[in-house]
Coordinates of C-alpha atoms in Angstrom, one line a residue:
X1 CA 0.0 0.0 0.0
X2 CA 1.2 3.5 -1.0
X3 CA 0.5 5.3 2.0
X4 CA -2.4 5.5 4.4
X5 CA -1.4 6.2 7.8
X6 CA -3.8 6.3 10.8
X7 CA -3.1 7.9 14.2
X8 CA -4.3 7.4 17.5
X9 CA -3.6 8.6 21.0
X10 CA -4.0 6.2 24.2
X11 CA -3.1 7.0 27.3
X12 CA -1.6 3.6 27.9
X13 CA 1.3 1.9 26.0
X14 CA -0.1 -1.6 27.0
X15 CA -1.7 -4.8 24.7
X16 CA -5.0 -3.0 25.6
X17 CA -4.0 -0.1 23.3
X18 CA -1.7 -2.1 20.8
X19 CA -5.2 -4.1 20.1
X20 CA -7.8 -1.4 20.3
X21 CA -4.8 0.9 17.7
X22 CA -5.4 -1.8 15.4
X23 CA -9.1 -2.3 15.3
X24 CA -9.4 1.6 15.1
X25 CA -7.0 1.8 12.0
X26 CA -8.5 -1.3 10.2
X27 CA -11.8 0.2 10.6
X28 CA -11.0 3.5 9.2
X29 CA -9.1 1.1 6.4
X30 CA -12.3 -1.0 5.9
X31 CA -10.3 -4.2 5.5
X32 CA -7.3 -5.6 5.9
X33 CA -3.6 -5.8 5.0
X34 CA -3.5 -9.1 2.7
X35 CA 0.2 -8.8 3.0
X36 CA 3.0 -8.9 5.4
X37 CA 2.8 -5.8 8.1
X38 CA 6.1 -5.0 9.4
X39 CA 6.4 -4.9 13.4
X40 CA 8.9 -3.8 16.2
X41 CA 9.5 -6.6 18.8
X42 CA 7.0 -4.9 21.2
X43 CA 6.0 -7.2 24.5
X44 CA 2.5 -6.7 23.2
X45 CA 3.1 -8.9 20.1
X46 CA 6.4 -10.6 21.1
X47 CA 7.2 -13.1 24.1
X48 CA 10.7 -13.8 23.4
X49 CA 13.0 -12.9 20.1
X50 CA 14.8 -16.5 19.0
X51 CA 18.6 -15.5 18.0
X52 CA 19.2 -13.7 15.5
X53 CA 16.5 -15.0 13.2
X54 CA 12.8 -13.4 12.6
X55 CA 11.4 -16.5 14.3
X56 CA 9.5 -15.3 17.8
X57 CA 7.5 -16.5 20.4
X58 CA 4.4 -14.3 20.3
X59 CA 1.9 -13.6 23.1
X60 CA -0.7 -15.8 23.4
X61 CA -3.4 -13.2 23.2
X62 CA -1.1 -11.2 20.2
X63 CA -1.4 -14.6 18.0
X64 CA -5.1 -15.0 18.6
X65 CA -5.7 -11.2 17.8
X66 CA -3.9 -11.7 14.4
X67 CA -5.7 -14.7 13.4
X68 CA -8.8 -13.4 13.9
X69 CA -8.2 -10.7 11.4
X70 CA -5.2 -12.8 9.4
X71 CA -2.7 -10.8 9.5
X72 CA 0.5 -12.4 8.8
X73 CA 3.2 -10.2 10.9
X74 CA 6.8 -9.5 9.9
X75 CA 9.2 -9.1 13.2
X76 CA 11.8 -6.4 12.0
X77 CA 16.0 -7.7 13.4
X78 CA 16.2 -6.2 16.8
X79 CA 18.1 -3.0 17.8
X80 CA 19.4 -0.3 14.8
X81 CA 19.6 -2.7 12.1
X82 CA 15.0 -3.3 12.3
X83 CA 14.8 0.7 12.3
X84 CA 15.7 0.6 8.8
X85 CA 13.5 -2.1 8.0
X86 CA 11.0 0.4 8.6
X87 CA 12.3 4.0 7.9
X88 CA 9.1 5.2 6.1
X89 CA 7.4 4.6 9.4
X90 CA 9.7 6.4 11.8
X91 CA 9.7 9.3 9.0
X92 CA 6.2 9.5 8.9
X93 CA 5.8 10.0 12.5
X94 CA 8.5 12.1 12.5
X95 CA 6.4 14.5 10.3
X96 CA 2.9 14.2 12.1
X97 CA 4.5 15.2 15.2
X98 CA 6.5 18.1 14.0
X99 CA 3.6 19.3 11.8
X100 CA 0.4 18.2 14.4
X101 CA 2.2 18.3 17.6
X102 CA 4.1 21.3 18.1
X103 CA 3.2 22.9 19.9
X104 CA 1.4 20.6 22.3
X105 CA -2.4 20.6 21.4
X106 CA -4.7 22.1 24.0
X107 CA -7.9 20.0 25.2
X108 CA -9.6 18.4 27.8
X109 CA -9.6 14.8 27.1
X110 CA -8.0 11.8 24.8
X111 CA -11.5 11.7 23.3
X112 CA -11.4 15.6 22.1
X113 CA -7.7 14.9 20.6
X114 CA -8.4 11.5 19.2
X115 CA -11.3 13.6 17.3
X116 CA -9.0 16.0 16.2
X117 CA -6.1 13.2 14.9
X118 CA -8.8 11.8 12.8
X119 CA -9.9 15.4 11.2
X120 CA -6.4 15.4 10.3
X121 CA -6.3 12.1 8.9
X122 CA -8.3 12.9 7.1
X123 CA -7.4 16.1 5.4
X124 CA -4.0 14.5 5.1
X125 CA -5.3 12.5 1.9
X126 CA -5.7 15.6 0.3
X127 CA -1.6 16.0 0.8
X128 CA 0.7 15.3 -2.0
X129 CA 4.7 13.4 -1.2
X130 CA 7.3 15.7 -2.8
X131 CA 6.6 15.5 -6.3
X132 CA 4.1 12.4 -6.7
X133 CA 1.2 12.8 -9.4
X134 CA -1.7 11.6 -6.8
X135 CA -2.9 12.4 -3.3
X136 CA -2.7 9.9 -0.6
X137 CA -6.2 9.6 -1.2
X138 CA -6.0 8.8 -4.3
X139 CA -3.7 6.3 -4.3
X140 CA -5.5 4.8 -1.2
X141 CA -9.1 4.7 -3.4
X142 CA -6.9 2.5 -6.1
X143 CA -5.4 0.0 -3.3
X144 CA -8.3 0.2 -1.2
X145 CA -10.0 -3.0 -3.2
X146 CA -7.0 -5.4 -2.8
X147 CA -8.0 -5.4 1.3
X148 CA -9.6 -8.2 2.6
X149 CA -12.8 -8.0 4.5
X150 CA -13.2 -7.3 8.2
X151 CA -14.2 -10.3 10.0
X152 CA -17.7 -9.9 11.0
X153 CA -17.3 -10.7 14.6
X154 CA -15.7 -7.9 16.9
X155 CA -12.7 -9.2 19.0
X156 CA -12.5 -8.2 22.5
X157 CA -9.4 -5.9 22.9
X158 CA -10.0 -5.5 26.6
X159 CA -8.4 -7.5 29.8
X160 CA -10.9 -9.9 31.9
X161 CA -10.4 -9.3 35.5
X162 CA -12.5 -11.0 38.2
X163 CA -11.5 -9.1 41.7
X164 CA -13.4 -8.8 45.3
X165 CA -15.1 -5.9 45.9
X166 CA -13.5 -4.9 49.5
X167 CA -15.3 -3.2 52.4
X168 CA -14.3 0.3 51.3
X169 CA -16.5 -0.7 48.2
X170 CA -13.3 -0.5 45.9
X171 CA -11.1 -2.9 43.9
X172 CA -7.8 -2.9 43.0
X173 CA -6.6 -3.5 38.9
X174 CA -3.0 -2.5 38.2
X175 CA -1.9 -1.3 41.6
X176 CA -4.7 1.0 41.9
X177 CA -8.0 1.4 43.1
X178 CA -11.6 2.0 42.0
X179 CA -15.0 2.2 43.8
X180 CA -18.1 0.7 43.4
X181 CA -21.6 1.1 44.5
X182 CA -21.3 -0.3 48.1
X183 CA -24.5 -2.9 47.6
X184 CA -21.2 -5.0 45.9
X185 CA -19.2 -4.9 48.9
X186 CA -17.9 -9.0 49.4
X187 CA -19.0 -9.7 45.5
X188 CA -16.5 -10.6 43.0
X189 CA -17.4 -8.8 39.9
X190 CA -16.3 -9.0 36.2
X191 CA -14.0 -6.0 35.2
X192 CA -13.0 -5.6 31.4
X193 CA -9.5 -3.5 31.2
X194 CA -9.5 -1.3 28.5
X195 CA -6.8 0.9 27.1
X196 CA -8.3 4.4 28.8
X197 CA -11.1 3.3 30.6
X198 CA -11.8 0.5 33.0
X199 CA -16.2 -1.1 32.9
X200 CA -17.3 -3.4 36.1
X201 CA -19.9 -5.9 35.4
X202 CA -22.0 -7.8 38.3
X203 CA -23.0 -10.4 35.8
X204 CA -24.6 -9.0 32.9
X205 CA -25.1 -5.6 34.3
X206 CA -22.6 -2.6 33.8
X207 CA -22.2 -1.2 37.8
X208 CA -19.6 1.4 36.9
X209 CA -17.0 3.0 34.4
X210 CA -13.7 4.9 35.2
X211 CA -11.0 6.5 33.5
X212 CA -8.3 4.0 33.9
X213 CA -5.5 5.3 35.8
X214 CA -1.8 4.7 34.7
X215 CA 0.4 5.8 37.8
X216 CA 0.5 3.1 40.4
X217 CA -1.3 3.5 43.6
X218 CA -3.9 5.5 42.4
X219 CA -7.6 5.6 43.1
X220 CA -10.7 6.9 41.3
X221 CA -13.8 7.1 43.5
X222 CA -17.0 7.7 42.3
X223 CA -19.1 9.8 45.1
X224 CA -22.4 8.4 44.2
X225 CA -20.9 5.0 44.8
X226 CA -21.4 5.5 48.2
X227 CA -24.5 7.5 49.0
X228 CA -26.9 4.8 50.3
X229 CA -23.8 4.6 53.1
X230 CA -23.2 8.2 53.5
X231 CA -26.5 8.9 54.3
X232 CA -26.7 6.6 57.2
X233 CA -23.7 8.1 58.4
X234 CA -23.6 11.2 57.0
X235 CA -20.6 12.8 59.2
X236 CA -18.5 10.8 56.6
X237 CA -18.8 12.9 53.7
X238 CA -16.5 16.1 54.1
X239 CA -13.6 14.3 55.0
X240 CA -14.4 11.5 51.9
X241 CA -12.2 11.4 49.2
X242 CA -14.6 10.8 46.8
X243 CA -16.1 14.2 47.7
X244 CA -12.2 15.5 47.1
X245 CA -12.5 13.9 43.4
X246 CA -16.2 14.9 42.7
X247 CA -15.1 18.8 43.5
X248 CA -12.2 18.4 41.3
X249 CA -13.7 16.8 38.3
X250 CA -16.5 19.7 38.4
X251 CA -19.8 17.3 39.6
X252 CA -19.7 18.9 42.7
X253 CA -19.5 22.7 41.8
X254 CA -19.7 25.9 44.0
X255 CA -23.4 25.9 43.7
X256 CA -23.4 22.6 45.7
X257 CA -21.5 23.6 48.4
X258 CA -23.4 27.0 49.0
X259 CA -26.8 25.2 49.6
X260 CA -25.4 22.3 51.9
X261 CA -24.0 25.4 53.9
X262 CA -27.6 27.1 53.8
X263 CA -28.9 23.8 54.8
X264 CA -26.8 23.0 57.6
X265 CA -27.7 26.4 58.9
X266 CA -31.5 25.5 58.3
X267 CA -30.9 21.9 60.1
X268 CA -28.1 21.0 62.0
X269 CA -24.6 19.5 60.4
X270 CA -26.4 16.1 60.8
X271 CA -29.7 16.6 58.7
X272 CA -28.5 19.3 57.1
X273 CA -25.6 17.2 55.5
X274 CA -28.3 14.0 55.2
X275 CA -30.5 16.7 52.8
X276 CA -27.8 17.5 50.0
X277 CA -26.9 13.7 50.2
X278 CA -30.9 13.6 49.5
X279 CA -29.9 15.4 46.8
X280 CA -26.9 14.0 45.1
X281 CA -29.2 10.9 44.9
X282 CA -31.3 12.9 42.6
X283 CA -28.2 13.1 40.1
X284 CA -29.6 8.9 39.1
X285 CA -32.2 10.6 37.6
X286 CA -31.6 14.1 36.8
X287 CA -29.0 15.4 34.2
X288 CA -26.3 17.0 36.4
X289 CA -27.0 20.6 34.8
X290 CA -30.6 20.4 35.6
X291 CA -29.7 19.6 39.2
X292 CA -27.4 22.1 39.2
X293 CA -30.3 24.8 38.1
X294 CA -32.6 23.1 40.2
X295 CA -30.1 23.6 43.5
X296 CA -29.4 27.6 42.3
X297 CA -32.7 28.1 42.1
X298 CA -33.7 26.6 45.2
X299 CA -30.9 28.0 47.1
X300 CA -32.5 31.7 45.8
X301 CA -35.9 31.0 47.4
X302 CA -35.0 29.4 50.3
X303 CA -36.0 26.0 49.8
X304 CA -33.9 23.6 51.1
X305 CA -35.4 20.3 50.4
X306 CA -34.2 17.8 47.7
X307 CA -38.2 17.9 46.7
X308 CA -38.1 21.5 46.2
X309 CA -34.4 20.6 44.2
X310 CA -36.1 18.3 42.1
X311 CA -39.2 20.5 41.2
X312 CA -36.8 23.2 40.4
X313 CA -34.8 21.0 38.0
X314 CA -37.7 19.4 35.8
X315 CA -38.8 23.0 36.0
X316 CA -35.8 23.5 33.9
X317 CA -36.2 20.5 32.2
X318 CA -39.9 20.7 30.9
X319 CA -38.8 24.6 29.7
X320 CA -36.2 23.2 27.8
X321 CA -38.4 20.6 26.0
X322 CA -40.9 23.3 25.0
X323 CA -38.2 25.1 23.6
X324 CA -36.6 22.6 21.7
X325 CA -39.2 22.6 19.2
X326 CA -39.5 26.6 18.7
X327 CA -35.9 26.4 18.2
X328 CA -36.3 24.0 15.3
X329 CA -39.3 25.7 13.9
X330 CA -36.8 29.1 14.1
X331 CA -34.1 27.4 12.3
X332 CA -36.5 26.0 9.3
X333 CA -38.0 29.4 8.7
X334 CA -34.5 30.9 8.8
X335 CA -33.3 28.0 6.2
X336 CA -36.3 29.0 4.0
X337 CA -36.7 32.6 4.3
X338 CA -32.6 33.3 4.9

């Protein structure tokens, strides 16, 4: 193939992103390589290197990835002498980051830059090398036919991992820690490792989703993991860690704060502290915004009950809705009037 290169950003380096890189770029593809692709002697693929030969012992999980999709891998000779094997490669990265990457792209998460990678993908196969007569994406539309065809069955990229839920409602994957709902506590539940994120199962159902942590001894807590317990003991919560994480992530915001202080005014630190947890348990039904509007406005009339919260946020919620379809109706007449 001429040249059709696909990038992709995860922020781990393990098999979990080595497989989930290749379904991504085989997807965008739409087949695949009927040919011999060209590898370093990564642990993800490679188990042990046999002499000096390009015989290796490949990773159980590596070989059953590749025949799923039948690629037939070609190990490059270790050390300096496999980095010319593959100098188009190491030039063409070379070029993306000195032309994408500098400086350092600005945004919030892997998911906004992974969107942004592909946009430039994309445009890429408008680009021409030196002095060839075609695009990229021209000479990628003549070689796209000679791929073979996905396999119709996805493969499962992520790790399987079956650990105890301990009595701080958290488990521990990789050295580091993440919560869930405290109903688990004592269960053993199924957890599927992925590249960037990390998704709990209690049998078939999905109990909780984290961004996967990289650093060791690390812990991501989710607060509304442990409400039903906070609320019998609500003297818990602003020491809790989880708390500590919500405020930094932005779910538990300013305007949160202000009415549990109005509340524990109203109440008493006890029941004043039991009403915003009252509250938080309104977020399994509520989008977080409309809580949020729902608190502010609240907070403004002096009504500090989460059933005054919740009237205030479908409030907002049912004004929305009978927007929505004035906004449309706004939009069409612009579109046919200009």
């Amino acid at each position: 193939m001429h040249r059709e290169i696909v990038h992709r950003v995860f922020a781990s380096a393990g098999q979990e992103a080595f497989f989930e890189g290749h379904v991504h770029a085989l997807n965008v593809l739409g087949g695949v390589p009927t040919g011999k692709v060209r590898y370093d002697n990564l642990k993800a693929a490679v188990a042990r290197v046999l002499g000096f030969s390009r015989q290796r012992v490949e990773a159980e999980r590596w070989t059953a990835f590749r025949s799923h999709y039948g690629l037939e891998a070609l190990y490059c000779q270790p050390g300096i002498r496999g980095a010319h094997e593959k100098g188009g490669v190491e030039g063409q990265i070379g070029w993306f980051r000195r032309n994408r990457l500098v400086p350092v792209p600005e945004v919030d998460t892997l998911a906004e830059l992974n969107a942004r990678i592909d946009r430039w993908d994309q445009e890429d196969d408008a680009r021409r090398i030196r002095s060839r007569p075609r695009t990229i994406g021209e000479y990628f539309a003549a070689e796209q036919p000679l791929l073979a065809p996905l396999p119709e069955e996805p493969f499962e990229t992520g790790r399987l991992w079956t650990p105890r839920v301990d009595r701080y409602s958290q488990i521990c994957v990789r050295m580091n820690r993440y919560s869930k709902p405290v109903r688990l506590i004592a269960r053993t539940v199924r957890v599927m490792l992925h590249a960037s994120e990390l998704v709990v199962y209690d049998g078939r159902e999905e109990v909780a989703r984290h961004e996967r942590l990289i650093a060791r001894n690390g812990s991501r807590l989710e607060l509304d993991h442990y409400l039903e317990a906070l609320i019998r003991k609500p003297g818990a919560l602003p020491g809790a860690t989880a708390l500590d994480q919500a405020r930094a992530a932005g779910r538990f915001t300013p305007i949160h704060d202000a009415w549990w202080e109005a509340a524990v005014k109203a109440y008493g630190e006890r029941d004043g502290t039991r009403a915003l947890i009252e509250v938080l348990l309104l977020s399994r039904h509520l989008p977080h915004e409309h809580l949020v509007t729902g608190l502010a406005a609240a907070l403004s009339s002096g009504a500090l009950t989460s059933d005054a919260v919740a009237l205030e946020a479908r409030k907002t919620a049912d004004t929305e809705a009978e927007e929505a379809p004035l906004s449309a109706y706004s939009s069409m007449c612009r579109a046919a009037y200009g």
